[in-house]
Amino acid sequence: MSITIAGMTKHFGQTEVLRGIDLGIEKGELVSLLGPSGSGKTTLLKIIAGLEWPDSGRLAVDGRDWLGLAAQDRRIGFVFQHYALFPHMTVRDNIAFGLTVRPRAERPGNAIIAARVDELLRFLQIAHLAGRFPAQLSGGQRQRVALGRALAIEPKVLLLDEPFGALDAAIRRDLRRWLRGVHDETGSTTIFVTHDQEEAFELADRVVVMGEGRIEQIGHADVIHDHPATPFVARFMGATVELPVTLQAGRAEGAGLDLAALPRRALPDGPARLFARPGDILPIPDVSGPWTVVTRASTGAELRLVLTHPAVGEAAADVPRRTPGSAGLVPGTPVRLLLEAGTIFPAARVTPIAANPTHDLDRKEARP
Amino acid sequence: MTAATAQPALPPIRARRVLPGFTLSLGTTLLYLTLIVLIPVIALILKGVEMGPERFWRIVSSPRAVAAFQITLTAAAIATLFNAIYGLLMAWVLVRYDFWGKRLLDALMDVPFALPTAVAGLSLTALFSANGWFGAVLHPLGVPVVYTLLGIAVAMAFTSVPFVVRTVQPVLEDMDPALEQAAVTLGARPWTVFTRVVFPAILPAWLAGCTTAFARSLGEFGAIVFIAGNLPFRTEIAALLAFIRLEEFDYNGAAAIALVLLGFALVLLLVSNLLQFWASRHREAVR
């Protein structure tokens, strides 16, 4: 089923949650909505599901208007972050629920329901759990059951809200591959919400980066990583070092910065800002360099350095510990900075950091 | 090993409790429970044993006593049936909807707890008597309330409704809204969501509330004596009969009737716990 969203807005009280969303999703595509908390991604997902309603805008699926359709009639599979399994029902009854609540005329016979549930239990590799109650399952098992329950009604669209957010790292990786397999085999159109970049990029055909109720960028992992479309995406993708530079004929220059490695940009001359990841900054000892090493900490594999410039301020750099010459990078050493990668935006486009979006990147668990 | 044996013996380690005051607080609680609850119950049972089974049976099977038990149980059943439905509805409204005056309504729910039962009995009698506000409507319709079994049930319902509301309310509040949302996305209509998802979740609490309300109704006295008229064989409840026997210095008679009430209460408690255990078996299964 192809999904078309146009001009969608939504607010809760004073807060604008969606500020005009336009998005098209192809049949059979696996799309991820990626963004920090408060970016509106879950609200968008719930609107598609029929659990929330927008203030304005359009939602069409295969050309049919879905905003006039109740959630019950949309035939979507929704998977909740905290599974939302019915605690008083066994795994089997949970999975069968969507089939047993159909109006009598459309309801399949008991034997057909049982066969369908058996098939799903085998497909999801949870046949041995059929008789258990949700409270007797691990987090990963619960999420499989939740997906089974959603798939039982043969949904046209599968929606997942932070599906692996409450699981630990090893199980997340495992379930990610498994979900990709499920998607490929069922051929459904799938949208999932996450704040975890790795998850979004590894799993999705396309990633939609959202920030403060807007779509910031849509694309594949490499493009978003190397060419962030906006300062927001750059920051969200880990480019937390911001340096003032001056553009001249497409070349950037900055105090104590070696920017020869950066490609030429078709931007107007004048002041600009460079966004870089700490790992793309290499300090090189230089007695005439305007930067100075302030602190040095080792994670074993990397050295985490903090550098300072009297006019610019502080910058962070991560250097592999075995890099030749890194032993000399002790506090007090004057250096210049060699930039291996970075993105430049004209100064006018850069708004001050409202709330640091990188908090969410380090956070593995969404909620306790 | 050799190094360890060569060392001088260390004093044994004594584990200490992190929270202070365990002995004192537990001791006080046990003492209080024994003095206030356990000893009176034991004294009552001893009194019953003392009179012997034959005498006990003669007292409790006397026509007046049997009638009193029947009246009490019937009225309590009517009151509980009413409260089971109304209390559930009230809890639902208080949790699920936002409306003007909700806080006030919520506070009003505690009035039956706080109000002296005699006051409740008096005002109910005034309202339902033939020239009271409700009575003026009901009486011409041929539904007398005062001095009837229905009157007893009304008084019982008034004093015991908070038990149902206050047990169901917190469970309903704690319910994850995602459960209902999940049911809706799976195609369930509102009534199906309620019967298949919401109601099973609050069933244990609801059953517990209903049984406590029933037990409370069995023992209600103050509110009832005003509205019931207290005619032997017609509107005389068991608790009142025990009181009358006591006034006549018939201690054995009073104790026997009280013992039967105690028996009802204990059986009810047992049933309530079994029902709750059954209704929440999926949770018990974990450990």
XYZ file of C-alpha atoms in Angstrom, chain B residues 2-231:
230
model
C 47.885 -21.862 54.103
C 47.986 -18.106 54.289
C 44.378 -17.998 55.373
C 44.770 -20.578 58.143
C 47.818 -18.787 59.465
C 45.846 -15.605 60.078
C 44.190 -14.955 63.428
C 40.466 -15.803 63.498
C 38.339 -12.793 62.568
C 35.176 -12.043 64.552
C 32.074 -13.457 62.795
C 30.252 -11.053 60.541
C 26.840 -9.988 61.751
C 24.457 -8.813 59.058
C 22.651 -5.676 60.099
C 19.333 -4.468 58.827
C 19.508 -1.322 56.793
C 16.090 -0.053 57.889
C 16.030 0.653 61.623
C 13.184 -0.045 64.012
C 12.028 -3.416 62.649
C 11.630 -5.099 66.053
C 9.907 -2.135 67.644
C 7.472 -1.452 64.811
C 6.566 -5.101 64.242
C 6.150 -5.644 67.989
C 3.818 -2.674 68.358
C 1.768 -3.760 65.362
C 1.397 -7.326 66.625
C 0.441 -6.147 70.097
C -2.162 -3.791 68.730
C -3.582 -6.422 66.371
C -3.816 -8.928 69.215
C -5.549 -6.534 71.624
C -7.978 -4.968 69.183
C -8.738 -7.733 66.696
C -7.601 -11.153 67.799
C -8.661 -11.214 71.473
C -12.244 -10.026 70.886
C -12.689 -12.589 68.108
C -11.262 -15.361 70.282
C -13.426 -14.287 73.222
C -16.491 -14.474 70.999
C -15.581 -17.936 69.766
C -14.904 -19.122 73.346
C -18.270 -17.816 74.394
C -19.860 -19.876 71.658
C -17.910 -22.996 72.601
C -18.855 -22.476 76.237
C -22.576 -22.645 75.571
C -22.267 -25.967 73.762
C -23.449 -26.919 70.285
C -26.981 -27.828 71.262
C -27.758 -24.503 72.889
C -25.981 -22.625 70.098
C -28.055 -24.383 67.482
C -31.273 -23.759 69.356
C -30.573 -19.993 69.450
C -29.483 -19.562 65.848
C -32.232 -21.767 64.434
C -35.019 -20.004 66.288
C -37.529 -18.607 63.756
C -36.769 -15.019 64.699
C -33.011 -15.479 64.282
C -33.408 -17.313 60.957
C -35.669 -14.534 59.690
C -33.111 -11.934 60.770
C -30.317 -13.743 58.927
C -32.451 -14.074 55.816
C -33.366 -10.392 55.868
C -29.740 -9.354 56.399
C -28.384 -11.567 53.621
C -31.112 -10.646 51.138
C -30.773 -6.917 51.721
C -26.974 -7.135 51.559
C -27.209 -9.048 48.282
C -29.506 -6.394 46.778
C -27.245 -3.587 48.002
C -24.126 -5.305 46.656
C -25.695 -5.977 43.272
C -26.560 -2.300 43.017
C -23.128 -1.180 44.169
C -21.340 -3.618 41.867
C -22.891 -1.919 38.852
C -23.120 1.639 40.097
C -19.693 1.592 41.759
C -18.054 0.314 38.582
C -19.769 3.022 36.550
C -18.742 5.678 39.063
C -15.099 4.560 39.037
C -15.165 4.518 35.228
C -16.548 8.047 35.025
C -14.085 9.368 37.604
C -11.069 7.871 35.819
C -11.959 8.130 32.145
C -13.561 11.532 31.681
C -12.610 15.084 32.513
C -15.480 17.330 33.428
C -16.271 20.287 35.573
C -16.710 19.304 39.230
C -14.882 15.997 38.890
C -12.750 16.664 41.969
C -15.841 17.487 43.985
C -17.556 14.288 42.872
C -14.440 12.356 43.773
C -14.428 13.886 47.253
C -18.162 13.212 47.664
C -17.403 9.525 47.213
C -15.830 9.529 50.672
C -18.893 10.964 52.397
C -20.369 7.554 53.284
C -17.037 6.703 54.959
C -16.879 9.930 56.906
C -20.522 10.514 57.753
C -21.731 9.049 61.052
C -23.985 6.197 60.009
C -26.758 7.436 62.313
C -26.820 10.713 60.401
C -27.041 8.797 57.145
C -29.891 6.689 58.552
C -31.807 9.721 59.728
C -31.536 11.631 56.466
C -32.386 8.563 54.381
C -35.453 7.980 56.543
C -36.518 11.596 56.138
C -36.070 11.427 52.349
C -37.870 8.128 51.844
C -40.707 8.532 54.340
C -44.152 9.031 52.812
C -43.863 12.832 52.953
C -40.110 13.034 52.141
C -38.745 14.117 48.743
C -38.247 10.610 47.371
C -41.027 9.016 49.387
C -43.614 11.460 48.042
C -42.855 10.099 44.555
C -42.333 6.431 45.401
C -45.149 5.923 47.858
C -48.018 6.714 45.486
C -46.347 4.321 42.980
C -46.728 1.543 45.525
C -43.013 1.303 46.307
C -42.690 1.949 50.015
C -39.070 2.110 51.108
C -39.134 3.054 54.758
C -39.817 0.107 57.088
C -39.221 -2.412 54.302
C -36.473 -4.710 53.105
C -35.786 -2.230 50.314
C -35.126 0.458 52.918
C -32.527 -1.772 54.555
C -30.885 -2.342 51.175
C -30.833 1.411 50.492
C -29.069 2.097 53.786
C -26.592 -0.715 53.145
C -25.887 0.508 49.606
C -25.260 4.026 50.867
C -22.645 3.011 53.407
C -20.815 0.455 51.258
C -20.575 2.003 47.775
C -17.127 3.582 48.326
C -15.614 0.108 48.752
C -16.326 -0.741 45.125
C -15.362 2.671 43.741
C -12.150 2.973 45.714
C -10.860 -0.503 44.836
C -11.612 -0.286 41.105
C -10.473 3.324 40.633
C -6.697 2.906 41.121
C -6.553 -0.216 38.946
C -8.374 1.574 36.157
C -6.033 4.540 36.521
C -2.955 2.324 36.239
C -4.135 0.589 33.086
C -1.781 1.177 30.179
C -3.767 3.074 27.502
C -1.719 1.191 24.910
C -3.699 -1.958 25.749
C -6.916 -0.409 24.521
C -5.178 1.233 21.577
C -3.759 -2.147 20.610
C -7.225 -3.693 20.744
C -8.606 -0.889 18.568
C -5.897 -1.258 15.920
C -6.708 -4.973 15.830
C -10.272 -4.086 14.882
C -12.091 -4.324 18.226
C -15.188 -2.131 18.693
C -15.591 -0.172 21.947
C -17.824 -2.740 23.651
C -15.466 -5.565 22.688
C -12.513 -3.564 24.006
C -14.322 -3.209 27.310
C -15.424 -6.815 27.682
C -12.261 -8.481 26.375
C -9.505 -6.114 27.551
C -10.598 -3.598 30.185
C -12.985 -5.669 32.252
C -10.649 -8.672 32.710
C -7.982 -6.245 33.920
C -10.190 -4.737 36.626
C -12.060 -7.951 37.469
C -9.950 -8.929 40.515
C -10.245 -5.467 42.055
C -13.948 -5.313 41.275
C -14.595 -8.685 42.893
C -12.610 -7.630 45.937
C -14.559 -4.380 46.173
C -17.890 -6.176 45.880
C -17.096 -8.720 48.582
C -15.888 -6.057 51.009
C -19.024 -4.056 50.262
C -21.108 -7.166 50.974
C -19.275 -7.837 54.234
C -19.732 -4.234 55.275
C -23.458 -4.454 54.495
C -23.829 -7.557 56.676
C -22.459 -5.664 59.648
C -24.136 -2.300 59.029
C -26.217 -1.196 61.994
C -26.439 2.553 62.556
C -27.884 3.588 59.233
C -30.344 0.695 59.100
C -32.061 0.874 62.463
C -33.576 4.245 61.585
C -35.032 3.303 58.226
C -35.925 -0.346 58.867
C -38.664 -0.039 61.459
C -37.161 -3.132 63.086
C -40.224 -5.374 63.055
